[in-house]
Short mmCIF file of C-alpha atoms in Angstrom, two decimals:
data_model
loop_
_atom_site.label_atom_id
_atom_site.label_comp_id
_atom_site.label_asym_id
_atom_site.label_seq_id
_atom_site.Cartn_x
_atom_site.Cartn_y
_atom_site.Cartn_z
CA UNK A 169 -26.48 -14.70 36.18
CA UNK A 170 -23.02 -13.47 35.77
CA UNK A 171 -22.44 -11.16 32.72
CA UNK A 172 -19.28 -11.46 30.92
CA UNK A 173 -17.60 -8.22 30.47
CA UNK A 174 -14.67 -6.98 28.46
CA UNK A 175 -12.56 -3.65 28.00
CA UNK A 176 -13.63 -1.33 25.26
CA UNK A 177 -10.38 -0.47 23.21
CA UNK A 178 -10.94 2.02 20.40
CA UNK A 179 -9.69 0.94 17.01
CA UNK A 180 -8.65 -2.48 18.52
CA UNK A 181 -5.22 -0.75 19.25
CA UNK A 182 -2.58 -3.38 20.09
CA UNK A 183 -5.41 -6.15 20.30
CA UNK A 184 -3.85 -9.16 18.59
CA UNK A 185 -6.16 -10.26 15.81
CA UNK A 186 -4.01 -13.19 14.66
CA UNK A 187 -0.99 -15.08 14.73
CA UNK A 188 1.14 -14.61 11.80
CA UNK A 189 4.56 -15.28 10.39
CA UNK A 190 4.28 -12.95 7.56
CA UNK A 191 6.16 -9.99 8.63
CA UNK A 192 7.72 -8.72 12.00
CA UNK A 193 8.13 -5.16 13.51
CA UNK A 194 10.10 -4.04 16.39
CA UNK A 195 9.25 -0.33 16.75
CA UNK A 196 11.62 0.41 19.70
CA UNK A 197 14.78 -0.87 17.58
CA UNK A 198 13.38 0.23 14.03
CA UNK A 199 13.49 -3.38 12.82
CA UNK A 200 11.08 -4.57 9.90
CA UNK A 201 11.46 -8.27 8.69
CA UNK A 202 9.75 -10.05 6.03
CA UNK A 203 9.47 -13.55 6.87
CA UNK A 204 12.57 -13.11 9.35
CA UNK A 205 14.85 -11.21 6.70
CA UNK A 206 15.43 -7.55 7.34
CA UNK A 207 14.08 -5.09 5.07
CA UNK A 208 17.60 -3.69 4.50
CA UNK A 209 18.80 -6.88 3.09
CA UNK A 210 15.88 -7.17 0.65
CA UNK A 211 16.00 -3.43 -0.49
CA UNK A 212 19.93 -3.89 -1.38
CA UNK A 213 19.80 -7.47 -3.01
CA UNK A 214 16.17 -8.62 -3.85
CA UNK A 215 13.62 -7.64 -6.42
CA UNK A 216 9.98 -6.88 -5.62
CA UNK A 217 8.58 -10.12 -7.35
CA UNK A 218 11.16 -12.20 -5.37
CA UNK A 219 9.92 -10.25 -2.14
CA UNK A 220 6.36 -11.06 -3.11
CA UNK A 221 7.09 -14.50 -3.46
CA UNK A 222 8.79 -14.64 -0.12
CA UNK A 223 5.87 -13.01 1.52
CA UNK A 224 3.21 -15.12 -0.13
CA UNK A 225 4.66 -18.52 -0.22
CA UNK A 226 6.83 -18.21 2.97
CA UNK A 227 10.32 -18.83 1.45
CA UNK A 228 12.88 -17.36 -1.00
CA UNK A 229 12.34 -19.12 -4.25
CA UNK A 230 14.76 -20.94 -6.29
CA UNK A 231 15.90 -19.54 -9.76
CA UNK A 232 13.81 -22.00 -11.37
CA UNK A 233 10.53 -21.01 -9.27
CA UNK A 234 11.39 -17.30 -9.54
CA UNK A 235 11.56 -17.51 -13.17
CA UNK A 236 8.61 -19.33 -13.70
CA UNK A 237 6.71 -16.81 -11.33
CA UNK A 238 7.94 -13.77 -13.39
CA UNK A 239 7.10 -15.52 -16.75
CA UNK A 240 3.38 -16.35 -15.64
CA UNK A 241 3.12 -12.53 -14.48
CA UNK A 242 4.35 -11.24 -17.70
CA UNK A 243 2.00 -13.58 -19.44
CA UNK A 244 -0.91 -12.28 -17.31
CA UNK A 245 -0.41 -8.35 -17.32
CA UNK A 246 -3.00 -7.63 -19.93
CA UNK A 247 -6.57 -6.98 -18.75
CA UNK A 248 -9.74 -7.86 -20.42
CA UNK A 249 -11.03 -5.62 -23.35
CA UNK A 250 -14.27 -5.37 -21.36
CA UNK A 251 -12.41 -4.15 -18.06
CA UNK A 252 -11.01 -1.46 -20.44
CA UNK A 253 -14.08 -0.33 -21.75
CA UNK A 254 -15.54 -0.03 -18.28
CA UNK A 255 -12.66 1.98 -17.09
CA UNK A 256 -13.13 4.18 -20.07
CA UNK A 257 -16.53 4.91 -18.60
CA UNK A 258 -15.25 6.25 -15.41
CA UNK A 259 -15.43 10.01 -14.77
CA UNK A 260 -12.12 11.70 -15.44
CA UNK A 261 -12.35 13.67 -12.28
CA UNK A 262 -12.63 10.40 -10.34
CA UNK A 263 -9.62 9.33 -7.92
CA UNK A 264 -7.53 6.51 -9.05
CA UNK A 265 -8.09 4.74 -6.03
CA UNK A 266 -11.85 4.53 -6.52
CA UNK A 267 -10.88 3.67 -10.28
CA UNK A 268 -8.54 0.64 -8.86
CA UNK A 269 -11.03 -0.68 -6.12
CA UNK A 270 -13.87 -1.10 -8.87
CA UNK A 271 -11.34 -2.39 -11.39
CA UNK A 272 -10.12 -4.85 -8.86
CA UNK A 273 -13.33 -6.12 -7.96
CA UNK A 274 -14.44 -6.52 -11.78
CA UNK A 275 -11.53 -9.12 -11.96
CA UNK A 276 -13.78 -11.28 -9.93
CA UNK A 277 -16.55 -11.64 -12.57
CA UNK A 278 -13.94 -13.17 -14.87
CA UNK A 279 -11.79 -15.25 -12.60
CA UNK A 280 -13.86 -15.81 -9.74
CA UNK A 281 -14.48 -19.33 -9.06
CA UNK A 282 -13.75 -19.45 -4.96
CA UNK A 283 -11.93 -22.91 -5.53
CA UNK A 284 -10.05 -21.96 -2.26
CA UNK A 285 -9.02 -25.80 -1.95
CA UNK A 286 -7.38 -25.68 -5.18
CA UNK A 287 -3.78 -24.89 -5.14
CA UNK A 288 -3.67 -24.11 -8.97
CA UNK A 289 -6.66 -21.62 -8.46
CA UNK A 290 -4.78 -19.89 -5.44
CA UNK A 291 -1.52 -19.68 -7.53
CA UNK A 292 -3.48 -18.40 -10.58
CA UNK A 293 -5.43 -15.74 -8.48
CA UNK A 294 -1.84 -14.61 -6.85
CA UNK A 295 -0.36 -14.10 -10.33
CA UNK A 296 -3.19 -12.34 -12.07
CA UNK A 297 -3.41 -9.88 -9.06
CA UNK A 298 0.09 -8.97 -9.20
CA UNK A 299 0.33 -8.78 -12.94
CA UNK A 300 -3.03 -6.85 -13.61
CA UNK A 301 -3.23 -4.16 -10.74
CA UNK A 302 -0.30 -2.08 -11.91
CA UNK A 303 -1.67 -2.29 -15.61
CA UNK A 304 -5.00 -0.98 -14.21
CA UNK A 305 -3.27 1.89 -12.43
CA UNK A 306 -1.30 2.94 -15.44
CA UNK A 307 -4.41 2.36 -17.89
CA UNK A 308 -6.71 5.02 -15.98
CA UNK A 309 -3.96 7.51 -15.63
CA UNK A 310 -3.97 7.39 -19.56
CA UNK A 311 -7.67 7.20 -20.03
CA UNK A 312 -8.35 9.97 -17.75
CA UNK A 313 -6.36 11.94 -20.12
CA UNK A 314 -8.41 10.98 -23.04
CA UNK A 315 -5.66 8.38 -24.24
CA UNK A 316 -5.69 4.94 -24.82
CA UNK A 317 -4.06 2.69 -22.33
CA UNK A 318 -0.42 1.44 -23.25
CA UNK A 319 -0.08 -2.26 -23.67
CA UNK A 320 2.34 -3.96 -21.31
CA UNK A 321 5.67 -4.85 -22.81
CA UNK A 322 6.69 -8.64 -22.24
CA UNK A 323 10.42 -7.79 -22.47
CA UNK A 324 10.52 -5.40 -19.57
CA UNK A 325 10.44 -6.68 -15.92
CA UNK A 326 7.90 -5.54 -13.62
CA UNK A 327 9.15 -2.14 -12.25
CA UNK A 328 10.30 -0.89 -15.70
CA UNK A 329 7.06 -2.19 -17.39
CA UNK A 330 4.78 -0.30 -14.99
CA UNK A 331 6.72 2.84 -15.64
CA UNK A 332 6.91 2.41 -19.15
CA UNK A 333 2.97 2.03 -19.35
CA UNK A 334 2.67 4.90 -17.10
CA UNK A 335 4.92 7.64 -19.10
CA UNK A 336 4.85 5.83 -22.61
CA UNK A 337 8.35 5.78 -22.49
CA UNK A 338 11.23 3.51 -21.06
CA UNK A 339 12.55 4.57 -17.90
CA UNK A 340 16.16 4.97 -16.94
CA UNK A 341 17.51 1.95 -15.22
CA UNK A 342 18.35 3.69 -12.24
CA UNK A 343 14.76 5.11 -11.99
CA UNK A 344 13.36 1.58 -12.38
CA UNK A 345 15.52 -0.06 -9.86
CA UNK A 346 14.63 2.75 -7.24
CA UNK A 347 10.81 2.21 -8.05
CA UNK A 348 11.30 -1.54 -7.62
CA UNK A 349 12.91 -0.86 -4.21
CA UNK A 350 10.12 1.21 -3.18
CA UNK A 351 7.64 -1.34 -4.21
CA UNK A 352 9.49 -3.78 -1.78
CA UNK A 353 9.48 -1.32 0.94
CA UNK A 354 5.80 -0.79 0.86
CA UNK A 355 4.74 -4.35 0.42
CA UNK A 356 4.03 -5.58 3.79
CA UNK A 357 3.81 -4.23 7.23
CA UNK A 358 1.88 -6.55 9.98
CA UNK A 359 -1.74 -6.23 10.29
CA UNK A 360 -2.61 -2.54 9.48
CA UNK A 361 -6.11 -1.30 8.47
CA UNK A 362 -6.08 -2.43 4.78
CA UNK A 363 -4.57 -5.95 5.74
CA UNK A 364 -6.99 -6.32 8.62
CA UNK A 365 -9.76 -5.58 6.09
CA UNK A 366 -8.50 -8.02 3.74
CA UNK A 367 -8.38 -10.65 6.50
CA UNK A 368 -11.78 -9.87 7.43
CA UNK A 369 -13.19 -10.30 4.06
CA UNK A 370 -11.13 -13.43 3.34
CA UNK A 371 -12.55 -14.97 6.60
CA UNK A 372 -15.78 -15.21 4.91
CA UNK A 373 -14.19 -17.46 2.28
CA UNK A 374 -14.97 -15.22 -0.56
CA UNK A 375 -12.84 -14.64 -3.64
CA UNK A 376 -9.40 -13.06 -3.48
CA UNK A 377 -10.54 -10.39 -5.88
CA UNK A 378 -13.15 -9.40 -3.60
CA UNK A 379 -10.38 -9.43 -0.77
CA UNK A 380 -8.19 -7.03 -2.54
CA UNK A 381 -10.71 -5.02 -3.53
CA UNK A 382 -11.73 -4.52 0.06
CA UNK A 383 -8.32 -3.73 0.88
CA UNK A 384 -7.91 -1.03 -1.59
CA UNK A 385 -10.88 0.51 -0.18
CA UNK A 386 -9.67 0.59 3.12
CA UNK A 387 -6.23 2.14 1.85
CA UNK A 388 -7.99 4.95 0.12
CA UNK A 389 -8.77 6.64 3.51
CA UNK A 390 -6.76 9.52 4.55
CA UNK A 391 -5.94 8.08 7.70
CA UNK A 392 -3.99 4.93 6.00
CA UNK A 393 -3.01 5.84 2.79
CA UNK A 394 -2.24 8.82 1.12
CA UNK A 395 -0.11 10.43 3.64
CA UNK A 396 2.85 10.82 1.04
CA UNK A 397 0.35 12.82 -1.03
CA UNK A 398 0.07 15.42 1.95
CA UNK A 399 3.72 15.54 2.44
CA UNK A 400 4.05 17.05 -1.02
CA UNK A 401 1.21 19.48 -0.37
CA UNK A 402 2.92 20.32 3.19
CA UNK A 403 6.43 20.82 1.49
CA UNK A 404 4.78 23.04 -1.12
CA UNK A 405 3.01 25.03 1.69
CA UNK A 406 6.17 25.74 3.72
CA UNK A 407 8.00 26.80 0.43
CA UNK A 408 11.45 27.30 1.64
CA UNK A 409 13.93 25.95 4.13
CA UNK A 410 13.64 29.40 6.11
CA UNK A 411 9.89 28.89 6.76
CA UNK A 412 10.52 25.29 8.33
CA UNK A 413 10.93 26.12 11.93
CA UNK A 414 8.12 28.76 12.07
CA UNK A 415 5.96 26.05 10.63
CA UNK A 416 6.86 23.35 12.87
CA UNK A 417 6.59 25.84 16.03
CA UNK A 418 3.09 26.71 14.71
CA UNK A 419 2.02 23.40 14.27
CA UNK A 420 3.13 22.22 17.71
CA UNK A 421 1.31 25.01 19.27
CA UNK A 422 -1.81 24.32 17.28
CA UNK A 423 -1.36 20.72 18.04
CA UNK A 424 -1.98 19.94 14.20
CA UNK A 425 -0.25 17.06 12.80
CA UNK A 426 2.73 17.27 10.66
CA UNK A 427 2.49 14.96 7.70
CA UNK A 428 5.04 12.05 7.44
CA UNK A 429 6.14 11.85 10.94
CA UNK A 430 5.13 9.58 13.70
CA UNK A 431 3.87 6.08 13.75
CA UNK A 432 1.64 3.89 15.85
CA UNK A 433 4.48 1.11 15.99
CA UNK A 434 7.93 2.94 15.50
CA UNK A 435 9.07 5.17 18.27
CA UNK A 436 12.47 5.69 16.30
CA UNK A 437 13.17 6.65 12.53
CA UNK A 438 11.39 4.17 10.36
CA UNK A 439 13.99 2.02 8.67
CA UNK A 440 12.03 2.09 5.29
CA UNK A 441 12.39 6.27 5.66
CA UNK A 442 16.06 5.75 5.87
CA UNK A 443 16.18 3.53 2.85
CA UNK A 444 14.07 5.77 1.00
CA UNK A 445 16.04 8.96 1.91
CA UNK A 446 19.22 7.25 0.35
CA UNK A 447 17.18 6.37 -2.91
CA UNK A 448 16.09 10.03 -3.08
CA UNK A 449 19.63 11.06 -2.97
CA UNK A 450 20.67 8.66 -5.62
CA UNK A 451 17.93 10.01 -7.79
CA UNK A 452 18.31 13.60 -7.18
CA UNK A 453 22.26 12.90 -8.00
CA UNK A 454 21.49 11.74 -11.41
CA UNK A 455 18.62 13.60 -12.34
CA UNK A 456 18.97 16.90 -10.65
CA UNK A 457 18.41 18.60 -7.34
CA UNK A 458 15.16 19.00 -5.82
CA UNK A 459 14.45 22.15 -3.52
CA UNK A 460 11.64 20.21 -1.76
CA UNK A 461 14.28 17.57 -0.60
CA UNK A 462 16.20 20.57 1.23
CA UNK A 463 12.84 21.56 2.79
CA UNK A 464 12.39 17.81 3.86
CA UNK A 465 15.82 17.69 5.51
CA UNK A 466 15.67 20.60 7.52
CA UNK A 467 12.00 19.51 8.49
CA UNK A 468 13.13 16.26 9.61
CA UNK A 469 15.90 18.01 11.50
CA UNK A 470 13.50 20.31 13.35
CA UNK A 471 10.81 17.74 13.76
CA UNK A 472 13.60 15.51 15.60
CA UNK A 473 14.70 18.36 17.84
CA UNK A 474 11.25 19.39 18.86
CA UNK A 475 9.44 16.11 19.10
CA UNK A 476 12.13 13.21 18.80
CA UNK A 477 11.88 12.94 22.75
CA UNK A 478 8.15 11.97 22.24
CA UNK A 479 9.02 9.26 19.68
CA UNK A 480 8.00 11.31 16.91
CA UNK A 481 10.29 10.62 13.68
CA UNK A 482 9.99 10.27 9.93
CA UNK A 483 8.12 7.60 8.58
CA UNK A 484 7.86 5.84 5.20
CA UNK A 485 5.53 8.34 3.61
CA UNK A 486 7.84 11.24 4.49
CA UNK A 487 10.48 10.47 1.55
CA UNK A 488 8.33 8.20 -0.79
CA UNK A 489 6.48 11.05 -1.99
CA UNK A 490 9.41 12.82 -3.19
CA UNK A 491 10.88 9.84 -4.98
CA UNK A 492 7.73 9.40 -6.89
CA UNK A 493 7.34 13.12 -7.69
CA UNK A 494 11.11 12.89 -9.11
CA UNK A 495 9.78 10.13 -11.12
CA UNK A 496 7.19 12.01 -12.88
CA UNK A 497 4.44 10.24 -11.03
CA UNK A 498 1.24 12.53 -10.38
CA UNK A 499 0.50 13.20 -6.80
CA UNK A 500 -3.03 11.38 -6.64
CA UNK A 501 -1.06 7.91 -7.87
CA UNK A 502 1.21 7.89 -4.95
CA UNK A 503 -1.60 5.85 -2.70
CA UNK A 504 -2.45 3.49 -5.87
CA UNK A 505 1.23 2.60 -6.12
CA UNK A 506 1.29 1.90 -2.56
CA UNK A 507 -1.49 -0.53 -3.34
CA UNK A 508 0.42 -2.23 -6.25
CA UNK A 509 2.95 -3.02 -3.81
CA UNK A 510 0.76 -3.96 -0.70
CA UNK A 511 -0.89 -6.50 -3.10
CA UNK A 512 2.11 -8.95 -1.95
CA UNK A 513 1.34 -8.38 1.75
CA UNK A 514 -2.68 -8.71 1.35
CA UNK A 515 -2.11 -11.84 -0.42
CA UNK A 516 0.47 -13.33 1.92
CA UNK A 517 -2.21 -12.72 4.83
CA UNK A 518 -5.00 -13.91 2.70
CA UNK A 519 -3.30 -17.39 2.36
CA UNK A 520 -2.44 -17.46 5.91
CA UNK A 521 -5.95 -16.51 6.83
CA UNK A 522 -7.91 -19.37 4.66
CA UNK A 523 -5.41 -21.77 5.81
CA UNK A 524 -6.60 -21.86 9.56
CA UNK A 525 -9.80 -19.84 8.77
CA UNK A 526 -12.27 -18.89 11.46
CA UNK A 527 -14.42 -16.13 10.51
CA UNK A 528 -14.22 -12.75 12.25
CA UNK A 529 -17.06 -11.90 14.66
CA UNK A 530 -15.93 -9.56 17.28
CA UNK A 531 -18.39 -8.46 19.93
CA UNK A 532 -19.18 -4.99 21.02
CA UNK A 533 -20.38 -2.94 24.27
CA UNK A 534 -23.97 -1.88 24.05
CA UNK A 535 -24.24 1.70 25.09
CA UNK A 536 -28.24 2.18 24.32
CA UNK A 537 -31.04 1.95 26.28
CA UNK A 538 -33.68 -0.61 27.24
CA UNK A 539 -37.31 -1.56 27.15
CA UNK A 540 -38.50 1.55 25.19
CA UNK A 541 -42.18 0.96 24.43
CA UNK A 542 -43.02 1.60 20.67
CA UNK A 543 -45.26 4.41 20.09
CA UNK A 544 -47.40 4.63 16.99
CA UNK A 545 -46.85 6.99 14.16
CA UNK A 546 -50.05 8.98 14.85
CA UNK A 547 -48.91 9.16 18.44
CA UNK A 548 -45.52 10.89 17.82
#
């Protein structure tokens, strides 16, 4: 009898797990496309909700379709008082990602019917998740300070409303626009760890709230989300432009990771990093200079000089933290904001998965022993 063998690839690196039309990355040329549209064009002309519609439904909406989509999302921003009461019981020292995962899963208690063959249920789930996840993130931020959550303002657009709920004041229009673009840049990036987690969960035909909770839990890991938090800590550790070169040289000698650089796919500068750098400069020009930006620019220059030949360049996390920091967003909210944006991509892959579903069931290569006799406990 012939035993089939297969190659073991740690982390399933570069193993195709699906056929998808949601997004495309060319890492050698620094190209990212959502449904065939370059990210640069979307960042310049689109909005997050229009981009979310594009990703999830597969095409740009008409004006009436977008108006209806935005109107429905504004209507569903509020969360049930029982979910708010539950969140008030979370420990103040808990990480916002843990709070978000728990809250997202709780939505399934109120809205899950698992009617995955019902287009109205699908649309309702998409709307509720896009609408309520930002409300939950902002609510926990205020609750852990002992304050009541700020209710959504139906007169405000998606990005402006989130910043309003988070800071309890209306943001500057430029700040809101920059934040909206940041959401677009983080909305989707092919099949990464959290998206794969969402797809595996979706393949069981469970409800979309469990799918998003699964993805949030995966994003919470330090090897996936959270890198932009580490970038800020690194810049604080470096402290000055003069310390940049010694820091990089020591990191290279010690073979330690320089946060915000390198990518499994991109071998040139991440196109999202280029856009984010431009956004940072716009923000600093209006709101005041940031010394950490000077450190970041010098750091990128030295890393490119030392490691560019190895394809190590700035990724999306390098400048996003600087932008969020200037917007007054706490460091441990950076990853929850990543999740707010990535809900769009997760939902796009969820719809694609259930459209031609087959449950994920990978195999393994067994490395243990065989035919070991059982020894009774009194003989051990």
